[in-house]
mmCIF file of C-alpha atoms in Angstrom:
data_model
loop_
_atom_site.group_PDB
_atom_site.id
_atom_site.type_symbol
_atom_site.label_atom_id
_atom_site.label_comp_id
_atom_site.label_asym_id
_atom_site.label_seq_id
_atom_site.Cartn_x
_atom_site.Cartn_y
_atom_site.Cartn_z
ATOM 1 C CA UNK A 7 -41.433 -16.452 -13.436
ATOM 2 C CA UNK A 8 -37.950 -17.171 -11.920
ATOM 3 C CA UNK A 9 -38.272 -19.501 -8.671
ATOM 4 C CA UNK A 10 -36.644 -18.455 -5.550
ATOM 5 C CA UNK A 11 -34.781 -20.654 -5.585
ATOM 6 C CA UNK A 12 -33.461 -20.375 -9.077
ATOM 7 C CA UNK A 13 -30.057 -18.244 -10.569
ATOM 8 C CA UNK A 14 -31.538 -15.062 -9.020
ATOM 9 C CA UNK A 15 -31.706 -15.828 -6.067
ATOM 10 C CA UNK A 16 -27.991 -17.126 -6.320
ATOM 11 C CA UNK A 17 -26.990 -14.163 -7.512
ATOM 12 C CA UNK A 18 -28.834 -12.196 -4.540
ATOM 13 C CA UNK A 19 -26.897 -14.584 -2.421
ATOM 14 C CA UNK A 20 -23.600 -13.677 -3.583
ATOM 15 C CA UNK A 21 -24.358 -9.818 -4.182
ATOM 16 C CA UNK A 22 -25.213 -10.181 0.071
ATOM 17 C CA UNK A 23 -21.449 -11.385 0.475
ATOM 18 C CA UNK A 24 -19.791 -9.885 -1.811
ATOM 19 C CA UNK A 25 -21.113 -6.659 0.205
ATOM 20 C CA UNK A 26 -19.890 -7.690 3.401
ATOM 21 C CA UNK A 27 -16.466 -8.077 1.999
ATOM 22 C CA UNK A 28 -16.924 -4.671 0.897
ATOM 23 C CA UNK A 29 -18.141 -3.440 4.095
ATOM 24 C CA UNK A 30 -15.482 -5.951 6.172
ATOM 25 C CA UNK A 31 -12.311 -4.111 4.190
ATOM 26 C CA UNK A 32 -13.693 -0.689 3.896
ATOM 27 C CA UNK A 33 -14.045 -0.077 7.788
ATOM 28 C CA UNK A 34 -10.478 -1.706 8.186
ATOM 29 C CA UNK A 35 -9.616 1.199 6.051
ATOM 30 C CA UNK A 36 -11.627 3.662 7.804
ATOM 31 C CA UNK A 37 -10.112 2.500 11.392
ATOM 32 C CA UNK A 38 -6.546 2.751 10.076
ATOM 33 C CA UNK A 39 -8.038 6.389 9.502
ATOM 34 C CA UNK A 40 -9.305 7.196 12.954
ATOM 35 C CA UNK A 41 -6.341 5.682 15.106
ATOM 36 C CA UNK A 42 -4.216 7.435 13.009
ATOM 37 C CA UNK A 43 -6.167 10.496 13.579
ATOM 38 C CA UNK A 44 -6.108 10.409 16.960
ATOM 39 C CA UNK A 45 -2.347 9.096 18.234
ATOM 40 C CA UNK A 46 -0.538 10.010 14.487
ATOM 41 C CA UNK A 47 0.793 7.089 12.768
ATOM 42 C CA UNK A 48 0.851 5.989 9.102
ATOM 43 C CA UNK A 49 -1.832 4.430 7.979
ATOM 44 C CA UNK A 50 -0.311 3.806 4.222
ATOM 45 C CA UNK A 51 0.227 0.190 5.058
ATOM 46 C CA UNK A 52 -2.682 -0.901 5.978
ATOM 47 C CA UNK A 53 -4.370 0.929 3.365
ATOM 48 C CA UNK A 54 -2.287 -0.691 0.759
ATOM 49 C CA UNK A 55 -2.994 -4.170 2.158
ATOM 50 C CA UNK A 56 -6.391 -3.813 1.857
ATOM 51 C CA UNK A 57 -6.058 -2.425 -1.840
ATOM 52 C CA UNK A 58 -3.954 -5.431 -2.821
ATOM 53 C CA UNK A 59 -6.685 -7.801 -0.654
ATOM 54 C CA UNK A 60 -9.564 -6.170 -2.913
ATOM 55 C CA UNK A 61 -7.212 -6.395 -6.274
ATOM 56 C CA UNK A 62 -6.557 -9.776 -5.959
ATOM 57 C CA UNK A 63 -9.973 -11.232 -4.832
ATOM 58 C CA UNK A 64 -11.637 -9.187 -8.224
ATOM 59 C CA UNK A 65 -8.861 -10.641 -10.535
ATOM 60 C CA UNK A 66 -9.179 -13.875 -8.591
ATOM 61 C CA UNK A 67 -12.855 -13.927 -9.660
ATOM 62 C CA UNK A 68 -12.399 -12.908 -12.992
ATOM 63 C CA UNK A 69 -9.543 -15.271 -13.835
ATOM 64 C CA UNK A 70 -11.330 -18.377 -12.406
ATOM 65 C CA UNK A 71 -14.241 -17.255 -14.131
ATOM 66 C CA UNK A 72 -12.708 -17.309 -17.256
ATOM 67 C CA UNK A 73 -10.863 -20.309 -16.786
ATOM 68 C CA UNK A 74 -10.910 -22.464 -13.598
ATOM 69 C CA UNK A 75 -7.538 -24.215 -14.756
ATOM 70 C CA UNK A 76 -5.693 -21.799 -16.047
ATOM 71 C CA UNK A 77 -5.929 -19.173 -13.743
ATOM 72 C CA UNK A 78 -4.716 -20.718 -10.466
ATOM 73 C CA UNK A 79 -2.323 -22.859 -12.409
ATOM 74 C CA UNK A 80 -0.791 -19.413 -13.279
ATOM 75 C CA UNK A 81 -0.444 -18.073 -10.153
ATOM 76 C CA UNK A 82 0.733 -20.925 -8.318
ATOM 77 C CA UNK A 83 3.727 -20.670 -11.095
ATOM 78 C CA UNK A 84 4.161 -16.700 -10.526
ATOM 79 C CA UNK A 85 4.367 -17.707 -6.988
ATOM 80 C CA UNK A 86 7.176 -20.346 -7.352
ATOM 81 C CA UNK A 87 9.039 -17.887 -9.888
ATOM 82 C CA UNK A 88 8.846 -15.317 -7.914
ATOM 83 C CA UNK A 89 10.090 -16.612 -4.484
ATOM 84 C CA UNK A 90 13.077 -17.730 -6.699
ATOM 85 C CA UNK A 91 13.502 -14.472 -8.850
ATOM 86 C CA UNK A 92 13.253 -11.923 -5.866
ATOM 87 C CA UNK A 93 15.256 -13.495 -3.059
ATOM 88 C CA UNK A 94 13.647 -13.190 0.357
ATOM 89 C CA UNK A 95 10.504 -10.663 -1.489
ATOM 90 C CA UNK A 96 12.580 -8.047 -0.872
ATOM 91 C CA UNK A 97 13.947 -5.251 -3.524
ATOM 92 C CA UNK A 98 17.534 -4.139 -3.348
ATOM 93 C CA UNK A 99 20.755 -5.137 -1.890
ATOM 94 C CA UNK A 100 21.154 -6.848 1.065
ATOM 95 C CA UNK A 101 23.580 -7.565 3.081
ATOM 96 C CA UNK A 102 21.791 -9.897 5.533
ATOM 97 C CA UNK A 103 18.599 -11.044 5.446
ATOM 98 C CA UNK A 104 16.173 -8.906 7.911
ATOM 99 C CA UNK A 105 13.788 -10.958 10.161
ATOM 100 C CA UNK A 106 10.587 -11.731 8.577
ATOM 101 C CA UNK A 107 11.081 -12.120 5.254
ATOM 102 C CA UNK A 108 11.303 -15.899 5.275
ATOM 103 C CA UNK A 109 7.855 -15.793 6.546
ATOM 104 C CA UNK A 110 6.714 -14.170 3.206
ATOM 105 C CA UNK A 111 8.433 -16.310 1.223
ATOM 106 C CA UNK A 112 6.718 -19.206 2.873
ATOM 107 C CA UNK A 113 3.315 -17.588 2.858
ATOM 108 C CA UNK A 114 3.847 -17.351 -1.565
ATOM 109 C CA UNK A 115 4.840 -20.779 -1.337
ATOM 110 C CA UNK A 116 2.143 -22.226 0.781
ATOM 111 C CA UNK A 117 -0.744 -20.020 -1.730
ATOM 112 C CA UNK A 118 0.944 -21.551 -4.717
ATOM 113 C CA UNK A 119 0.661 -24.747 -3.456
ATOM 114 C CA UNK A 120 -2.974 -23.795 -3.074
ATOM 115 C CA UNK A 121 -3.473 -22.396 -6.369
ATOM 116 C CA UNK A 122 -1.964 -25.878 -7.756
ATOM 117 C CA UNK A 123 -3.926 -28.224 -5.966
ATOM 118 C CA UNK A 124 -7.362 -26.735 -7.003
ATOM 119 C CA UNK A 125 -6.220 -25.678 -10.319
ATOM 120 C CA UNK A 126 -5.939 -29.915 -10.182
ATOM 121 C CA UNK A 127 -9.077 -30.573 -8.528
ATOM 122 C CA UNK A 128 -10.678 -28.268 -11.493
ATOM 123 C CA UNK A 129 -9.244 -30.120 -14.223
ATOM 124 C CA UNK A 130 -10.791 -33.180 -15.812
ATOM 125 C CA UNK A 131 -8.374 -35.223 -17.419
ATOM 126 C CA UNK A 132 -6.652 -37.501 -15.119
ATOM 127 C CA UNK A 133 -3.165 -36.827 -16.149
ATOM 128 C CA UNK A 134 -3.229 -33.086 -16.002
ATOM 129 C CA UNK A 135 -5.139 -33.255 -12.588
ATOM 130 C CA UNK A 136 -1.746 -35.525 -11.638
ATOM 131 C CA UNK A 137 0.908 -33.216 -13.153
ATOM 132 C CA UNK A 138 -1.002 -30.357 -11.117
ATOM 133 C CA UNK A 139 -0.644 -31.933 -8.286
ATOM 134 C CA UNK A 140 3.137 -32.924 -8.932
ATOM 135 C CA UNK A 141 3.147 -29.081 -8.933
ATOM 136 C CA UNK A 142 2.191 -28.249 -5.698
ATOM 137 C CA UNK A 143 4.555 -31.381 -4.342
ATOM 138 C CA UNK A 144 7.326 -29.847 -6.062
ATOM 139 C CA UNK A 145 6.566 -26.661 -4.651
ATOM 140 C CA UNK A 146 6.762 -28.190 -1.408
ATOM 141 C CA UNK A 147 10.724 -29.469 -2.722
ATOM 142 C CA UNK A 148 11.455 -25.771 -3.341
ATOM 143 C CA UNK A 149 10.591 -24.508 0.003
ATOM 144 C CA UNK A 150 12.651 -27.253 1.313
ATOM 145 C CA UNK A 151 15.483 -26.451 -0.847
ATOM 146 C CA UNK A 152 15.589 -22.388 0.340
ATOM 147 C CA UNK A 153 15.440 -23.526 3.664
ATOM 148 C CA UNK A 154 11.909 -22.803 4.249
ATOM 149 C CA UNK A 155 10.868 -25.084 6.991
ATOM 150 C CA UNK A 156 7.410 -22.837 7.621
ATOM 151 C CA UNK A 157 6.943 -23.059 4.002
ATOM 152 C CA UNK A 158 7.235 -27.267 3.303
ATOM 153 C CA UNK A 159 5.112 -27.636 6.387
ATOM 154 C CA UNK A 160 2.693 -24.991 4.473
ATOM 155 C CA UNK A 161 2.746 -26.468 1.570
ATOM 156 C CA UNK A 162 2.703 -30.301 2.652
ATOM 157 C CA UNK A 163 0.060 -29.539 4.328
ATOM 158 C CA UNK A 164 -1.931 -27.850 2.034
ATOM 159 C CA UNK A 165 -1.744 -31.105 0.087
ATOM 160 C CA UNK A 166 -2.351 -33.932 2.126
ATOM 161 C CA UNK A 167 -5.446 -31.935 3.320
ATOM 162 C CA UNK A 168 -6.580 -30.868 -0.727
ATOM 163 C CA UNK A 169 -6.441 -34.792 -1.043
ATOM 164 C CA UNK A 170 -8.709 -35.589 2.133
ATOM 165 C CA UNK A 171 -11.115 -32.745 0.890
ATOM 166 C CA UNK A 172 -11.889 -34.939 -2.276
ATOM 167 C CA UNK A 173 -13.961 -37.268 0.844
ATOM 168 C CA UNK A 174 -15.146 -34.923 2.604
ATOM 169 C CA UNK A 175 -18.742 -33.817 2.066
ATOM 170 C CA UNK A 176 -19.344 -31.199 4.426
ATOM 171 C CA UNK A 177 -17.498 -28.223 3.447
ATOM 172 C CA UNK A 178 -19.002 -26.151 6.280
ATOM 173 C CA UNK A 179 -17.232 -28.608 9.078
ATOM 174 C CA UNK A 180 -14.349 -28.347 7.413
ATOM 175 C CA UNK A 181 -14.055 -24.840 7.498
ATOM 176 C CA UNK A 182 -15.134 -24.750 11.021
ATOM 177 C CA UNK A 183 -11.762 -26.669 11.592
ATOM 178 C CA UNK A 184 -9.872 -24.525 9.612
ATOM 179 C CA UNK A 185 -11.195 -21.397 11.337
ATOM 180 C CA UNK A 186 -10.193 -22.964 14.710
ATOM 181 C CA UNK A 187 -7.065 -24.010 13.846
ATOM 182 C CA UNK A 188 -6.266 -19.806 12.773
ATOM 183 C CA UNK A 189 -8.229 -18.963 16.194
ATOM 184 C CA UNK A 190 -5.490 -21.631 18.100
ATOM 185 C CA UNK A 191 -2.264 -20.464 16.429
ATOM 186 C CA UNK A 192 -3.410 -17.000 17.362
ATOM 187 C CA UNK A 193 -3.898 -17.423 20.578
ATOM 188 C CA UNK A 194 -0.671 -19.261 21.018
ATOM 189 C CA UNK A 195 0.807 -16.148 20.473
ATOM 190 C CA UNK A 196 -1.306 -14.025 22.813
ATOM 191 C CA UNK A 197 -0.812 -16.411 25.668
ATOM 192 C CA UNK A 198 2.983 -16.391 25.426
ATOM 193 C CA UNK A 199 2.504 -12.739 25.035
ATOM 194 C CA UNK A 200 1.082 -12.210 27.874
ATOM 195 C CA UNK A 201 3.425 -14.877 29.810
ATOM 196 C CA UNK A 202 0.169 -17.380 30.289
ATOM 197 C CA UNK A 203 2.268 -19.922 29.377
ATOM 198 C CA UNK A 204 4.136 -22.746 31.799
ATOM 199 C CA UNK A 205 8.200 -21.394 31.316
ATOM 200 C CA UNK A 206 9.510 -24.505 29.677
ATOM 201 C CA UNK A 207 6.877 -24.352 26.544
ATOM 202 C CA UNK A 208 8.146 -20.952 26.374
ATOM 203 C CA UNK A 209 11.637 -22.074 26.339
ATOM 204 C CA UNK A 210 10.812 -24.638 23.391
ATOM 205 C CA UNK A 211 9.135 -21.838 21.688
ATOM 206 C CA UNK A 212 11.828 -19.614 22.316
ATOM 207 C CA UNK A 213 14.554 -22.229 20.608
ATOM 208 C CA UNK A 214 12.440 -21.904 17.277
ATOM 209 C CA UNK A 215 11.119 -17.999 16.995
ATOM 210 C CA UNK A 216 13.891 -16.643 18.806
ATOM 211 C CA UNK A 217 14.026 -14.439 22.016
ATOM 212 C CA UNK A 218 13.964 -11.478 19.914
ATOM 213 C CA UNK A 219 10.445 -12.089 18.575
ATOM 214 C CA UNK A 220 8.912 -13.338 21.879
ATOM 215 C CA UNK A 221 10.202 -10.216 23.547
ATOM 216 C CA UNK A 222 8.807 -8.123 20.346
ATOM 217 C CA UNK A 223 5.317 -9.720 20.798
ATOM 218 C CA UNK A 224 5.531 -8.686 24.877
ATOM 219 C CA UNK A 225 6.289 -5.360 23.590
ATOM 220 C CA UNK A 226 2.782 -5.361 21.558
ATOM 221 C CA UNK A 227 1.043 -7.178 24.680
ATOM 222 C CA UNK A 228 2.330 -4.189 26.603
ATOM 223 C CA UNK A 229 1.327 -1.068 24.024
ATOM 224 C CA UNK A 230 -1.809 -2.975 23.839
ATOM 225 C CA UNK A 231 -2.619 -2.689 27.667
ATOM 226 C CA UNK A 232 -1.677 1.137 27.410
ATOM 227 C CA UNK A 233 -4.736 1.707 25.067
ATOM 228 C CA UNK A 234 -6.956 -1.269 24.686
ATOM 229 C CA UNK A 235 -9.473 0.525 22.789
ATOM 230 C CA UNK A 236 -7.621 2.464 19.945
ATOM 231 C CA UNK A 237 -3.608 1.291 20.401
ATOM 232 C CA UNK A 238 -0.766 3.459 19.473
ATOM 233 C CA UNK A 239 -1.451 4.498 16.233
ATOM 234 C CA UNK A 240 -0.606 2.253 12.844
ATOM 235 C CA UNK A 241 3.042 2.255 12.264
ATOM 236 C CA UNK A 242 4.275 3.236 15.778
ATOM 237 C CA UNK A 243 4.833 -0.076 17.208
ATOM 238 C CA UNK A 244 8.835 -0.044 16.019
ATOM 239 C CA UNK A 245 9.549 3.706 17.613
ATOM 240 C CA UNK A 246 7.601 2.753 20.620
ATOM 241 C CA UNK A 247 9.154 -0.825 21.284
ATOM 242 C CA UNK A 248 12.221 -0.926 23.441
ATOM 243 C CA UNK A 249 12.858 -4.337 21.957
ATOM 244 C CA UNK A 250 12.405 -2.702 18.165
ATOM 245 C CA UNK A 251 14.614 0.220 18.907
ATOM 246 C CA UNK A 252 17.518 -2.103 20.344
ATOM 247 C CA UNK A 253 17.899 -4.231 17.059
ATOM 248 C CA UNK A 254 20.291 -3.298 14.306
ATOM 249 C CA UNK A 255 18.254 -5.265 12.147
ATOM 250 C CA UNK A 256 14.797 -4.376 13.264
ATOM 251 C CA UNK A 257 11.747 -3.553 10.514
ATOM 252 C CA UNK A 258 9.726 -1.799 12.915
ATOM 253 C CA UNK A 259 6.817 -4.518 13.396
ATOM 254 C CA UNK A 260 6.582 -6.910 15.908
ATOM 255 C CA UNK A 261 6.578 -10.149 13.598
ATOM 256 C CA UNK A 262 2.749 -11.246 14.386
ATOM 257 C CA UNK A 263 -0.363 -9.694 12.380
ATOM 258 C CA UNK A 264 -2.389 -10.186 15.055
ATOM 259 C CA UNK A 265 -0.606 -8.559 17.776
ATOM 260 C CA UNK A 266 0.476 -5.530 15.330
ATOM 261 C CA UNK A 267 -3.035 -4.882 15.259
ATOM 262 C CA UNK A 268 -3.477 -5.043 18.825
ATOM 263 C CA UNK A 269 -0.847 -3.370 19.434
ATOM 264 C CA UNK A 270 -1.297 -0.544 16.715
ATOM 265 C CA UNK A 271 -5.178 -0.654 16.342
ATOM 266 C CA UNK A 272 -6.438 -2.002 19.791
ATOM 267 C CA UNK A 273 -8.675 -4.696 19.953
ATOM 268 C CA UNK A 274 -11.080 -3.213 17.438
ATOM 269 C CA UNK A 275 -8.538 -4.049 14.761
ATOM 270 C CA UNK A 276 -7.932 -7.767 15.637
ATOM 271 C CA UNK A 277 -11.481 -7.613 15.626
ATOM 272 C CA UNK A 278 -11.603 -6.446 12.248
ATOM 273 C CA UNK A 279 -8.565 -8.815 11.005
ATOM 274 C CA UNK A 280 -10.741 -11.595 12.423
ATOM 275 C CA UNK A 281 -13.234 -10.404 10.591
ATOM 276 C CA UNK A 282 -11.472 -10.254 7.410
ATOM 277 C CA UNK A 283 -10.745 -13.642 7.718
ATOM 278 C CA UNK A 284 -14.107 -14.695 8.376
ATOM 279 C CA UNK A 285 -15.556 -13.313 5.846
ATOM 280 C CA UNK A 286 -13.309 -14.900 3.355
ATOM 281 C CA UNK A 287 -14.399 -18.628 5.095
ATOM 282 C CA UNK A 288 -17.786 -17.708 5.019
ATOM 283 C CA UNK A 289 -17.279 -16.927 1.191
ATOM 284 C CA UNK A 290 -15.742 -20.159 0.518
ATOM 285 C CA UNK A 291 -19.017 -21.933 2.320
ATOM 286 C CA UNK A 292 -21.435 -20.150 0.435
ATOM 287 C CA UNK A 293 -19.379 -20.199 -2.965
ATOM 288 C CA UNK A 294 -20.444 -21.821 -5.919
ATOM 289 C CA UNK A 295 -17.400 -24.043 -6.576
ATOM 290 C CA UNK A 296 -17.320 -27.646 -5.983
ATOM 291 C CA UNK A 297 -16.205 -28.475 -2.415
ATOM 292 C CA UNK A 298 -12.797 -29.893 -3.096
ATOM 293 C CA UNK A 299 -12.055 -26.689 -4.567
ATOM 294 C CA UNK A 300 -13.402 -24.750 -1.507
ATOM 295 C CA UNK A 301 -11.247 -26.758 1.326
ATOM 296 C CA UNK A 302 -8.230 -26.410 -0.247
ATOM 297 C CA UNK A 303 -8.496 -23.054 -1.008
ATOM 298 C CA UNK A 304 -9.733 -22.766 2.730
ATOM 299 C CA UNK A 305 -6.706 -25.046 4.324
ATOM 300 C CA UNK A 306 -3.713 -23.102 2.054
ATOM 301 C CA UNK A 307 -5.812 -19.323 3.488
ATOM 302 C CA UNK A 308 -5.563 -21.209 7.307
ATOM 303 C CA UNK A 309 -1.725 -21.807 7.047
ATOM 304 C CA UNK A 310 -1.602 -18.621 5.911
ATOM 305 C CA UNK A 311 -2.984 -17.322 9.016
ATOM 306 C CA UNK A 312 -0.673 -19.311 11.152
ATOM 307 C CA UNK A 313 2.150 -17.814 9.612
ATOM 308 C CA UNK A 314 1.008 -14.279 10.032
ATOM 309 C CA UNK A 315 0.507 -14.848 13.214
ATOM 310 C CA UNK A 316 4.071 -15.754 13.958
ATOM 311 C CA UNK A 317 5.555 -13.997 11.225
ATOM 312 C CA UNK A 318 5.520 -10.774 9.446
ATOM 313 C CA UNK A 319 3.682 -12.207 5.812
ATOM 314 C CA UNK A 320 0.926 -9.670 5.825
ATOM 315 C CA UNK A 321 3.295 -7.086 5.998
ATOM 316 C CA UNK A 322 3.770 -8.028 2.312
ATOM 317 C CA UNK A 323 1.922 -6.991 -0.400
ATOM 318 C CA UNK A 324 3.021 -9.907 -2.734
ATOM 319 C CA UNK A 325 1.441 -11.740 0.318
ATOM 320 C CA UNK A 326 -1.589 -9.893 0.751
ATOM 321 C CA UNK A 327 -2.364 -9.986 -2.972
ATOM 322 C CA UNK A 328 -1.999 -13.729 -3.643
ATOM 323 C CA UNK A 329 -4.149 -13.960 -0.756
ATOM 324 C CA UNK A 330 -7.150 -12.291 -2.134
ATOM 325 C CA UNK A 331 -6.132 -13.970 -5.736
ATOM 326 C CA UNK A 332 -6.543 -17.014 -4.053
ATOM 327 C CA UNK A 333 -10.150 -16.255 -2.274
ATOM 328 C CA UNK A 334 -11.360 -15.205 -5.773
ATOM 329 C CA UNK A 335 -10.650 -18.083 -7.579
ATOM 330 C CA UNK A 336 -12.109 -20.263 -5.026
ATOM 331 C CA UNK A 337 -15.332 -18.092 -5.455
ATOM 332 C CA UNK A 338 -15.825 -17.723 -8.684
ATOM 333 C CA UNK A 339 -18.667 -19.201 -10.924
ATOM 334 C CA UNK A 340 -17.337 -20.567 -13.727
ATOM 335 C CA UNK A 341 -18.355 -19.815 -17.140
ATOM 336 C CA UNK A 342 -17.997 -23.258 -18.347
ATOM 337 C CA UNK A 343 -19.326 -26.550 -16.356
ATOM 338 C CA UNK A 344 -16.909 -28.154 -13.841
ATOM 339 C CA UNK A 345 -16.279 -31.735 -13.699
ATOM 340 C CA UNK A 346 -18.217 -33.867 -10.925
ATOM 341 C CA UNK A 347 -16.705 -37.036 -10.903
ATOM 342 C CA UNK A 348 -13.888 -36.586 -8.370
ATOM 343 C CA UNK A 349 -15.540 -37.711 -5.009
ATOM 344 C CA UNK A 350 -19.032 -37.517 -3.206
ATOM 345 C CA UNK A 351 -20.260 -34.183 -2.941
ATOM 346 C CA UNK A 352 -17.595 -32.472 -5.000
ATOM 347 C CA UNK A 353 -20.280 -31.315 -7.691
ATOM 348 C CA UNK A 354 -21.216 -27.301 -8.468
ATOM 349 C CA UNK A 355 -23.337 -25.864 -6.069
ATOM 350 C CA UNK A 356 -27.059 -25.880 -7.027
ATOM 351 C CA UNK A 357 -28.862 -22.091 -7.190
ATOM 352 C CA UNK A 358 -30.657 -21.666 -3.699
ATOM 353 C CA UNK A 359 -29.134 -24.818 -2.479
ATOM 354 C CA UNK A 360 -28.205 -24.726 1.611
ATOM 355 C CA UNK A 361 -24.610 -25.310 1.663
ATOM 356 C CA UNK A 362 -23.932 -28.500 3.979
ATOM 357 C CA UNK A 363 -23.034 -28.488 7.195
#
């Protein structure tokens, strides 16, 4: 007889969140739905954000199934090709650059630097695990060179804290950090929202978003307090925004995930987007990778968030699929034995074994 504590009951394990994922994106789908049903809107984007999410995280799996190298080491090259292929992620002709699209192309960035750094953590001979990380340092160089001052933080960080991960034993701490540091960037943006913030920070934060996007997120703050429960309808933030409708240049959005969904959805959808995001942590801690692995994956997902929430990333689905490519890989069992010889507690998670706190 199989113990309880043997593969089955691993596999139960990850069935249980695997479903919540399921259940976490499908009602995110279903809400778009309703507040669309009941104020009008267009629900398309979300809906196709949470296809690409879902897309990515089963490729994710596969590919890092299949090959734990490999796979991320591919799409933390797609990512740097594409950011210099497809100027600014954005198709056609332009004739200036429209707000928000450097925030995608630091959110590709930042996930290929990801994608490289546990592609290196995954690989076993010294000199490859180097040249991988080389990767994700160059990548770094590239965001520098387009000007991408979001994206070298990104990335640099992503780095320095993949290379602390390889001492850190307690993956479940970690990502307790990480999910604070997404709760604090988010609430940044609430409180000077809401103008809960002493004038002079909001000056200083004013000199690096731009008046513009402050006074876009005190539109959302606003639609928000008009219907706390269900907002305005997905989509409706740019013909309802004074700010939105003044611009020349404006996409419609207010240039922070969070407070589109406030502002759109009510509070039941930054609800749900936190709940997105939690799920995807709580993936990572009960995943079966080694922990190295699982941090970095976590910290280049984190600086994610803090871009989306003063950007307009997620509005991409090159963003929103690299995203859930990244989650996968981090989660996948591997077909073939990892190494375990990087660092203290950086081994394959045991069947039935209580991840660490």
């Amino acid at each position: 007889m199989t113990s309880a504590s043997g593969p089955d009951a691993d596999g139960d394990r990850r069935i249980v969140h695997d479903g919540v994922g399921v259940v976490v994106l499908g009602v995110c789908a279903g809400w778009s739905l309703i507040t669309a049903g009941v104020h009008g809107g267009r629900p398309e984007g979300v809906l196709l954000a949470v296809l690409a999410v879902a897309a990515g995280y089963a490729a994710g799996r596969i590919g890092g199934a299949l090959s734990p190298v490999g796979a991320p080491l591919a799409g933390a090259l797609a990512g740097a090709g594409l950011t210099v292929a497809v100027p600014h992620l954005a198709p056609g002709p332009q004739i200036t650059t429209p707000p928000g699209h450097a925030g995608a192309t630091a959110a590709v960035l930042t996930l290929s630097a990801g994608a490289a750094c546990c592609a290196a953590w995954a690989a076993s001979v010294p000199a490859v695990r180097f040249a991988l990380r080389g990767l994700a340092a160059g990548t770094a160089v590239l965001a520098g060179v387009l000007g991408s001052t979001s994206g070298l933080v990104g990335c640099l960080a992503v780095l320095v804290c993949s290379l602390a991960a390889g001492r850190t034993r307690r993956r479940g701490a970690g990502l307790v950090a990480m999910a604070a540091v997404a709760a604090l960037a988010t609430g940044l943006t609430w409180a000077v929202a809401a103008r809960a913030v002493p004038g002079g920070l909001v000056a200083a934060l004013e000199g690096r978003l731009t008046p513009h996007r402050v006074e876009l997120w005190r539109d959302a703050w606003q639609l928000l307090r008009g219907d706390a429960a269900l907002g305005v309808g997905p989509g409706r933030f740019g013909e309802l925004s004074a700010t939105s409708a003044e611009s020349l240049l404006s996409d419609g959005r207010p240039h922070s995930a969070p407070l589109q969904q406030a502002a759109e959805q009510g509070v039941v959808g930054v609800a749900l987007l936190a709940a997105a995001f939690g799920w995807v942590l709580y993936a990572l801690w009960r995943g079966p990778r080694p922990t190295p692995v699982v941090l970095t994956a976590g910290a280049a997902l984190t600086a994610l968030a803090a871009i989306a929430a003063v950007g307009n990333a997620l509005s991409f689905t090159t963003v929103s699929v690299g995203a859930g490519l990244l989650a996968g890989m981090a989660t996948a069992r591997p077909l073939a034995d990892e190494p375990s010889d990087h660092a203290p507690d950086t081994r394959t998670r045991g069947a039935g074994r209580t991840p660490a706190w």
